[in-house]
Coordinates of C-alpha atoms and ligand atoms in Angstrom, one line a residue:
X946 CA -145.9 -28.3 96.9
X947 CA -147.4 -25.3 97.8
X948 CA -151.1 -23.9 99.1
X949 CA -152.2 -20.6 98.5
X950 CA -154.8 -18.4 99.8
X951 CA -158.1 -17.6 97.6
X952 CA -157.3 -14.5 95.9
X953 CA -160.6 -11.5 96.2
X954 CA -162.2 -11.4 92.6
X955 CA -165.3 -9.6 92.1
X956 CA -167.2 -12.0 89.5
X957 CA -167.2 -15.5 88.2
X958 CA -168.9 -16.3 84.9
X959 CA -170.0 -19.9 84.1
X960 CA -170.7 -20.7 80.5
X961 CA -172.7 -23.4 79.8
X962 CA -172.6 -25.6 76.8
X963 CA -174.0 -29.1 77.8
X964 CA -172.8 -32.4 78.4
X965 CA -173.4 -34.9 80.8
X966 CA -172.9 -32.9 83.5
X967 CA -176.3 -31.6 82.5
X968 CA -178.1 -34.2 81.2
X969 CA -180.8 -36.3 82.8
X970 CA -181.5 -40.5 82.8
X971 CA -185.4 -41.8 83.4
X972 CA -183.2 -43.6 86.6
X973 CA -180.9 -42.7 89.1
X974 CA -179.2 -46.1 88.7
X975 CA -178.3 -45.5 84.8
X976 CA -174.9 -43.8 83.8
X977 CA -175.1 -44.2 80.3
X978 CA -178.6 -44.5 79.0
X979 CA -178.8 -40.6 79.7
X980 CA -179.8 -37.4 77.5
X981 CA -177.0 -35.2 77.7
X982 CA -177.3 -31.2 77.6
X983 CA -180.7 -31.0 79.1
X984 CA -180.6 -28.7 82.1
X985 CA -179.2 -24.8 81.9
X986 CA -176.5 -23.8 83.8
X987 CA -178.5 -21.7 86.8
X988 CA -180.0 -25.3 87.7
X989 CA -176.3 -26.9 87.9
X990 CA -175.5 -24.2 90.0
X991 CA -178.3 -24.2 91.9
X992 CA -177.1 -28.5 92.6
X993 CA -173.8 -27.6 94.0
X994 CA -174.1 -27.6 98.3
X995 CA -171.6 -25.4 100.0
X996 CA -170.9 -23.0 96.7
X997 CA -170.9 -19.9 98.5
X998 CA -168.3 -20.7 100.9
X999 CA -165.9 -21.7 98.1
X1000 CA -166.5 -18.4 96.1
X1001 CA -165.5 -16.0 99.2
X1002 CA -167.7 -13.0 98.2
X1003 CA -167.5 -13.7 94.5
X1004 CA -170.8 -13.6 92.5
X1005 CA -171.8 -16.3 89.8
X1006 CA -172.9 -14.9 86.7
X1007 CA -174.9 -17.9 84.3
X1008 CA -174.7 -17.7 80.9
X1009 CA -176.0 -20.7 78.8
X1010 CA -173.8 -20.5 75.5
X1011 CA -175.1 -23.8 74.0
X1012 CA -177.1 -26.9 74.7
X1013 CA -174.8 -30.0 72.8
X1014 CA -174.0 -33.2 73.5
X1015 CA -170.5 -32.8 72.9
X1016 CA -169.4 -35.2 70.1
X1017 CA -171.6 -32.5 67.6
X1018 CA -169.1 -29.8 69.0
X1019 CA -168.8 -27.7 65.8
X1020 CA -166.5 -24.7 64.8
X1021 CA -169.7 -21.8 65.1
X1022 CA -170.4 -22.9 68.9
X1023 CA -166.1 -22.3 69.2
X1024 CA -166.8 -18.8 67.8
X1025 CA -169.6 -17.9 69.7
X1026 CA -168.1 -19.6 73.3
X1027 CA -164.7 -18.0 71.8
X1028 CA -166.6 -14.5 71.6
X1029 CA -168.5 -15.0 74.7
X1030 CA -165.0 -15.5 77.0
X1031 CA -163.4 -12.6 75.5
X1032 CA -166.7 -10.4 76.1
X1033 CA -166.1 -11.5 79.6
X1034 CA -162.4 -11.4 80.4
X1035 CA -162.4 -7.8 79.4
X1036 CA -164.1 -7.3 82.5
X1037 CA -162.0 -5.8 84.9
X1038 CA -164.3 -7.4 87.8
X1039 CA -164.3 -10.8 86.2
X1040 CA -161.5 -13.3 87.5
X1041 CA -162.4 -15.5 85.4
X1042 CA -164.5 -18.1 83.8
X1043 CA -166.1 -21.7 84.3
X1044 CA -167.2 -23.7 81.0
X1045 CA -169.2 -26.7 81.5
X1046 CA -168.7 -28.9 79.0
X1047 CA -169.3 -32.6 77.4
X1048 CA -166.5 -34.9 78.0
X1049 CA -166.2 -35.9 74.4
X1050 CA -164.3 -33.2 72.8
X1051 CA -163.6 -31.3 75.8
X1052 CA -160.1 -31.4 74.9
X1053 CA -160.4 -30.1 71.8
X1054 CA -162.5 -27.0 73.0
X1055 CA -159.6 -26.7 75.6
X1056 CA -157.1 -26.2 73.1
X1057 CA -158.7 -24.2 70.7
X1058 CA -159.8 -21.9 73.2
X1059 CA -156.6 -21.9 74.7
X1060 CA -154.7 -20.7 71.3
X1061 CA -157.4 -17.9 70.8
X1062 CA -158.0 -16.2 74.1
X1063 CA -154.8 -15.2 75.3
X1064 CA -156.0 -14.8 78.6
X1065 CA -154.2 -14.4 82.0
X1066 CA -157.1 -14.8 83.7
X1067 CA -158.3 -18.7 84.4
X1068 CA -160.2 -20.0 82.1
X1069 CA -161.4 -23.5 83.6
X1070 CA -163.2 -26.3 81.5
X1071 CA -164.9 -28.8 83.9
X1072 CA -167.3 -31.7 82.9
X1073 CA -169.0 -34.4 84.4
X1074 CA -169.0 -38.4 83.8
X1075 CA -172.5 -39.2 85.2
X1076 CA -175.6 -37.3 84.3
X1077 CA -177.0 -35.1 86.7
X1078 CA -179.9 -37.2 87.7
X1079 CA -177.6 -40.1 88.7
X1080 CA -177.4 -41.0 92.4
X1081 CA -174.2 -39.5 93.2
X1082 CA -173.2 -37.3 90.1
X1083 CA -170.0 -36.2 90.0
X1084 CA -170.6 -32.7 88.6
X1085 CA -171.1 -30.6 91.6
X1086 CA -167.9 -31.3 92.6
X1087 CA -166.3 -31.2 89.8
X1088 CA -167.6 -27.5 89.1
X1089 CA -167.2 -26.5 93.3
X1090 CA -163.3 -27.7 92.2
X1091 CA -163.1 -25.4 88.9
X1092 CA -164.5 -22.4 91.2
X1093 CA -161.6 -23.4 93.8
X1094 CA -159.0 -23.3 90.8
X1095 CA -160.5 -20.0 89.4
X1096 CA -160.0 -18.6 92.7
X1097 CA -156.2 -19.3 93.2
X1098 CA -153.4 -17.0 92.0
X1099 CA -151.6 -19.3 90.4
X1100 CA -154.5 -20.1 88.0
X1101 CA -153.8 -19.2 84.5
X1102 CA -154.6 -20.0 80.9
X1103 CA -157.3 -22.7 79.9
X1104 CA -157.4 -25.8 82.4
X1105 CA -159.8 -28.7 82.8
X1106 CA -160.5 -29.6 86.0
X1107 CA -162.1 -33.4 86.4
X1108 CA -162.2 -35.5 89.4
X1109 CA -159.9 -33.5 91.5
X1110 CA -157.1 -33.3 89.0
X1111 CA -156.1 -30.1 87.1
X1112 CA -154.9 -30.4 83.5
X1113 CA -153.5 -27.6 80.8
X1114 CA -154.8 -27.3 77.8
X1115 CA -151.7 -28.8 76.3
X1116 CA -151.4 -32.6 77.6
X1117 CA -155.3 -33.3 78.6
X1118 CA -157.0 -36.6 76.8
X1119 CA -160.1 -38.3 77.6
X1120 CA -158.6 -41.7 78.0
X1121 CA -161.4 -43.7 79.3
X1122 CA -165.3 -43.7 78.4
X1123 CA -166.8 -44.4 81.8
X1124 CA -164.3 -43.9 85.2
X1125 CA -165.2 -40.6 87.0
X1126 CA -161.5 -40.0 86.3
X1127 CA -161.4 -40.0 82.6
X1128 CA -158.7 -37.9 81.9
X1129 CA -155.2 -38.0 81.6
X1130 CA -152.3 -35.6 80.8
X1131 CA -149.9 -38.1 79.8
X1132 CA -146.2 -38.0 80.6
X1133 CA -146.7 -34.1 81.8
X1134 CA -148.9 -35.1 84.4
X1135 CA -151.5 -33.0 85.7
X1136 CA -150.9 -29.3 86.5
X1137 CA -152.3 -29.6 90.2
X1138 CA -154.6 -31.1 92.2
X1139 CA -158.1 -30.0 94.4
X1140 CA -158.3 -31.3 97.3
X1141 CA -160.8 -30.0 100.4
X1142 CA -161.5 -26.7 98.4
X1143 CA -157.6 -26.0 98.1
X1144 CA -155.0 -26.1 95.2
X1145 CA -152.4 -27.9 95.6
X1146 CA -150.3 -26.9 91.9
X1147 CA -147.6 -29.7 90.9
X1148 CA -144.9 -26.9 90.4
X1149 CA -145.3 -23.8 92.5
X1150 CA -142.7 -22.4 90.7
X1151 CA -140.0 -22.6 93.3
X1152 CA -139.7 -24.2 97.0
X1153 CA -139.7 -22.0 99.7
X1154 CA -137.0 -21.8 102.5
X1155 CA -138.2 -23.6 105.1
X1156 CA -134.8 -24.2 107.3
X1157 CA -133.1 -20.8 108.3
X1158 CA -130.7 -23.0 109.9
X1159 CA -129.9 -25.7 107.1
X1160 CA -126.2 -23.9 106.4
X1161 CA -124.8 -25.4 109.8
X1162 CA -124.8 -28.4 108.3
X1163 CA -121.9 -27.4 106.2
X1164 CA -120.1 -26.4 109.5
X1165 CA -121.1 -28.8 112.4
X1166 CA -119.4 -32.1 112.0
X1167 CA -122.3 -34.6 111.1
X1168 CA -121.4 -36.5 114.2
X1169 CA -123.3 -33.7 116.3
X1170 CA -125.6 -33.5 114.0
X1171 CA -129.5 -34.1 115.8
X1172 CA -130.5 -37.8 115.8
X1173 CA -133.8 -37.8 114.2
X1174 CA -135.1 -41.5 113.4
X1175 CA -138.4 -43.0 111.2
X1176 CA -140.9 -44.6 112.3
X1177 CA -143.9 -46.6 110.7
X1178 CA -147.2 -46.5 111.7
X1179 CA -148.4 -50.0 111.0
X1180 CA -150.6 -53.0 112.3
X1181 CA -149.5 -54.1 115.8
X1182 CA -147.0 -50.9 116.0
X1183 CA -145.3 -51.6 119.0
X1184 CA -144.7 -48.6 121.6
X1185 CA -141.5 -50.2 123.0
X1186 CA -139.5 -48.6 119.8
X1187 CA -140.5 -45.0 121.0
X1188 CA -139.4 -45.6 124.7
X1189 CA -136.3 -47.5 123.4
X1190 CA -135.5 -44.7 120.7
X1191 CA -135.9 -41.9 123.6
X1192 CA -133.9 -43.7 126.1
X1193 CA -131.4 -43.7 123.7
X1194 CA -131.1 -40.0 123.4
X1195 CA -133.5 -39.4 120.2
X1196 CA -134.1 -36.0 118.9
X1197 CA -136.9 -35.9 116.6
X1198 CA -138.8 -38.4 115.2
X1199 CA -140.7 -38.5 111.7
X1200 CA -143.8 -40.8 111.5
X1201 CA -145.1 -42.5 108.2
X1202 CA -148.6 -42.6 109.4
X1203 CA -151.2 -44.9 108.2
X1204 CA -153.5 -42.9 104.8
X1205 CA -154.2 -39.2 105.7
X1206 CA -152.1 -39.2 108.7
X1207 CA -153.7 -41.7 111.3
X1208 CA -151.0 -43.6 113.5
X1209 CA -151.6 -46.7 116.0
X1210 CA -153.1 -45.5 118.9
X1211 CA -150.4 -47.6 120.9
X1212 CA -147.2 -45.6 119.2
X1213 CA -149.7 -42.3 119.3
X1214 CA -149.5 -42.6 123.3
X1215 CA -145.9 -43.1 123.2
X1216 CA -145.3 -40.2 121.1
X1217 CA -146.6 -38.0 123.5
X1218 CA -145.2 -39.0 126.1
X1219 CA -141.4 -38.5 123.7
X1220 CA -143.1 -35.3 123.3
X1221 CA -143.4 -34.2 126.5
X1222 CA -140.0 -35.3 127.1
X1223 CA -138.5 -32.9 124.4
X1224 CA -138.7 -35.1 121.5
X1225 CA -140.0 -33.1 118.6
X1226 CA -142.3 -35.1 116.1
X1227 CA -142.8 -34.8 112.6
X1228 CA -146.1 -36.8 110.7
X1229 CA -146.1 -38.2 107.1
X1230 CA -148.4 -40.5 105.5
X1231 CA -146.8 -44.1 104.2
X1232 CA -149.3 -43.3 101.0
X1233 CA -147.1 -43.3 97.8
X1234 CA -148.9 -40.4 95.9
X1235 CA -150.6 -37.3 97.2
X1236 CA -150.1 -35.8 100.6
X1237 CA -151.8 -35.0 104.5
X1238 CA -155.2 -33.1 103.9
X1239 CA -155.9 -31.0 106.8
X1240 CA -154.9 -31.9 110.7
X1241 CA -155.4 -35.8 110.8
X1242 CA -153.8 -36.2 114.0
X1243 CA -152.3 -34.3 116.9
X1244 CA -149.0 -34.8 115.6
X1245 CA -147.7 -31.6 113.4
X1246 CA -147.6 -32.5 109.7
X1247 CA -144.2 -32.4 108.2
X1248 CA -143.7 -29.4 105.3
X1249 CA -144.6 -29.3 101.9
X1250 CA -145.8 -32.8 101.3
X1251 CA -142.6 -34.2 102.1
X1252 CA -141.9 -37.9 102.2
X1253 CA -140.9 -39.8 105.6
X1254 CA -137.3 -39.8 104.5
X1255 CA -137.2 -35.8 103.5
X1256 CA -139.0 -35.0 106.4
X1257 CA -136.1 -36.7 108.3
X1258 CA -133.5 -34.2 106.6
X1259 CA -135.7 -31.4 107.4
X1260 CA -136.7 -31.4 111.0
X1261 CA -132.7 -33.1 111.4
X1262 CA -131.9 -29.5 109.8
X1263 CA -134.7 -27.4 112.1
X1264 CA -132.9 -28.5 115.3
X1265 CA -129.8 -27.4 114.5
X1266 CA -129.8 -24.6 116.4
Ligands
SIN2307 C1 -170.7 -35.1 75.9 O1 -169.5 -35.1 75.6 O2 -171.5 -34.1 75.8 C2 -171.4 -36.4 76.5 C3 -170.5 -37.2 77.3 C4 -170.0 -36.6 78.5 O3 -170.1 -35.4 78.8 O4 -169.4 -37.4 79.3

């Protein structure tokens, strides 16, 4: 799994059409007694805290296309948001395009938009499931997310972006009528993921070389091959298996730290003192699904996501040198 840099692009262009991500309650405390498709797209904007640091030097253009609560989603407002992205993609400063959109048929938009553009520039549907009124709405970061996408170049086609996942035009479903995360892409999965204002894309395509020494393995006889052991980070993590692993001639460890990367403070001391004593040190998290955001701990993270065991094969493969 791979992270890219933000590419330059001169313009993004967010069409409104409605929603709940615009739509207002009388009370902050109600998600579903709400008027959706009230407020235009500048004001939505205008909601989202930290936008200009996500867009790089890219400008927002606004451009409200329609004003629907999207279960009246008919074929005119296609033809008209249809016409409207193709007016814009031809842009040569354009990058590409935001739609906010209703939940309901968001899918369907997706698709048809997605067999009439023909784009290679993103085209990114995002949404809300709480109205903008609500205390902690969900829309800002769901459209800060769709800018993030918009701006990474692997981002093509038509995608929805909702609740940090990204999802093709193909597989997405709305597949529940009130969790934040209310859409799934089935057995495909989704496309990628947002996560601190970075893509992180399922399939990058192809896995980068990150062991210019991996083809000694095929010559060294796996008896000298560098002892690298796992460890768990876990309640009452005891420091004594570092010194005993070290004293016994360990290499490199990996640790399965506890979520995003945080490890007993008792095995973190001992770590660095393996550390100092030439040991290298690898960090995973013990979390099934996703992977380390950012620098959790002063441990370096292990490549590319990688579970505790992988890691293991790939820092064993690093010090054969
Ligand atoms: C709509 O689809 O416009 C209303 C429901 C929603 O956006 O969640």
């Amino acid at each position: 799994m791979q992270v890219f840099e933000a590419k330059k692009i001169g313009k993004i262009v967010v069409l409104g059409t409605g929603g709940t991500i615009a739509g207002t309650a009388a009370s902050a405390s109600d998600h579903t007694g709400y008027t959706a498709g009230q407020l235009g797209v500048q004001h939505l904007l205008d909601a989202v805290p930290g936008l200009n640091d996500t867009l790089q030097g890219a400008t927002l253009v606004g451009e409200q296309v329609a004003q629907l609560d999207s279960k009246d989603m008919d074929h005119a407002t296609w033809q008209t948001l249809a016409q409207r992205c193709i007016h814009w993609l031809a842009q040569p400063d354009v990058g590409g395009l935001v739609i906010t959109h209703g939940t309901d048929t968001l899918e369907e938009t997706a698709w048809f938009l997605q067999q009439v553009l023909h784009s290679t520039k993103p085209v990114v549907l995002t949404c809300a499931m709480r109205p903008a009124t609500a205390l902690a709405p969900d829309g800002p970061q769901n459209l800060l997310d769709a800018m993030a996408v918009v701006l990474d170049p692997m981002a093509r086609d038509v995608l929805v972006v909702c609740a940090g996942r990204i999802h093709s035009a193909r597989d997405v479903e709305k597949i529940h009528p009130y969790r934040l995360d209310a859409f799934n892409s089935g057995e495909a999965g989704p496309r990628g993921w947002i996560e601190q204002g970075r893509v992180r894309w399922a399939d990058p395509g192809s896995w980068p070389v990150v062991h210019v020494h991996a083809r000694q393995a095929l010559a060294l006889p796996p008896a000298d091959w560098p002892w690298v052991a796992v460890l768990h980070s876990h309640a009452g993590a005891d420091a004594r298996q570092v010194h005993a692993l070290v004293a016994a001639g360990v290499k490199g460890l990996v640790v399965a730290g506890t979520g995003n990367g945080t490890v007993h403070q008792d095995l973190l001391n001992a770590l660095a003192q393996a550390q100092a004593q030439g040991v290298a040190l690898r960090l995973t998290t013990r979390c099934e699904e996703g992977q380390i955001v950012g620098q959790a701990a002063a441990l370096q993270t292990a490549p590319l996501g990688l579970n505790v065991y992988k890691a293991r094969i790939s820092l064993m493969l690093d010090l054969m040198k």
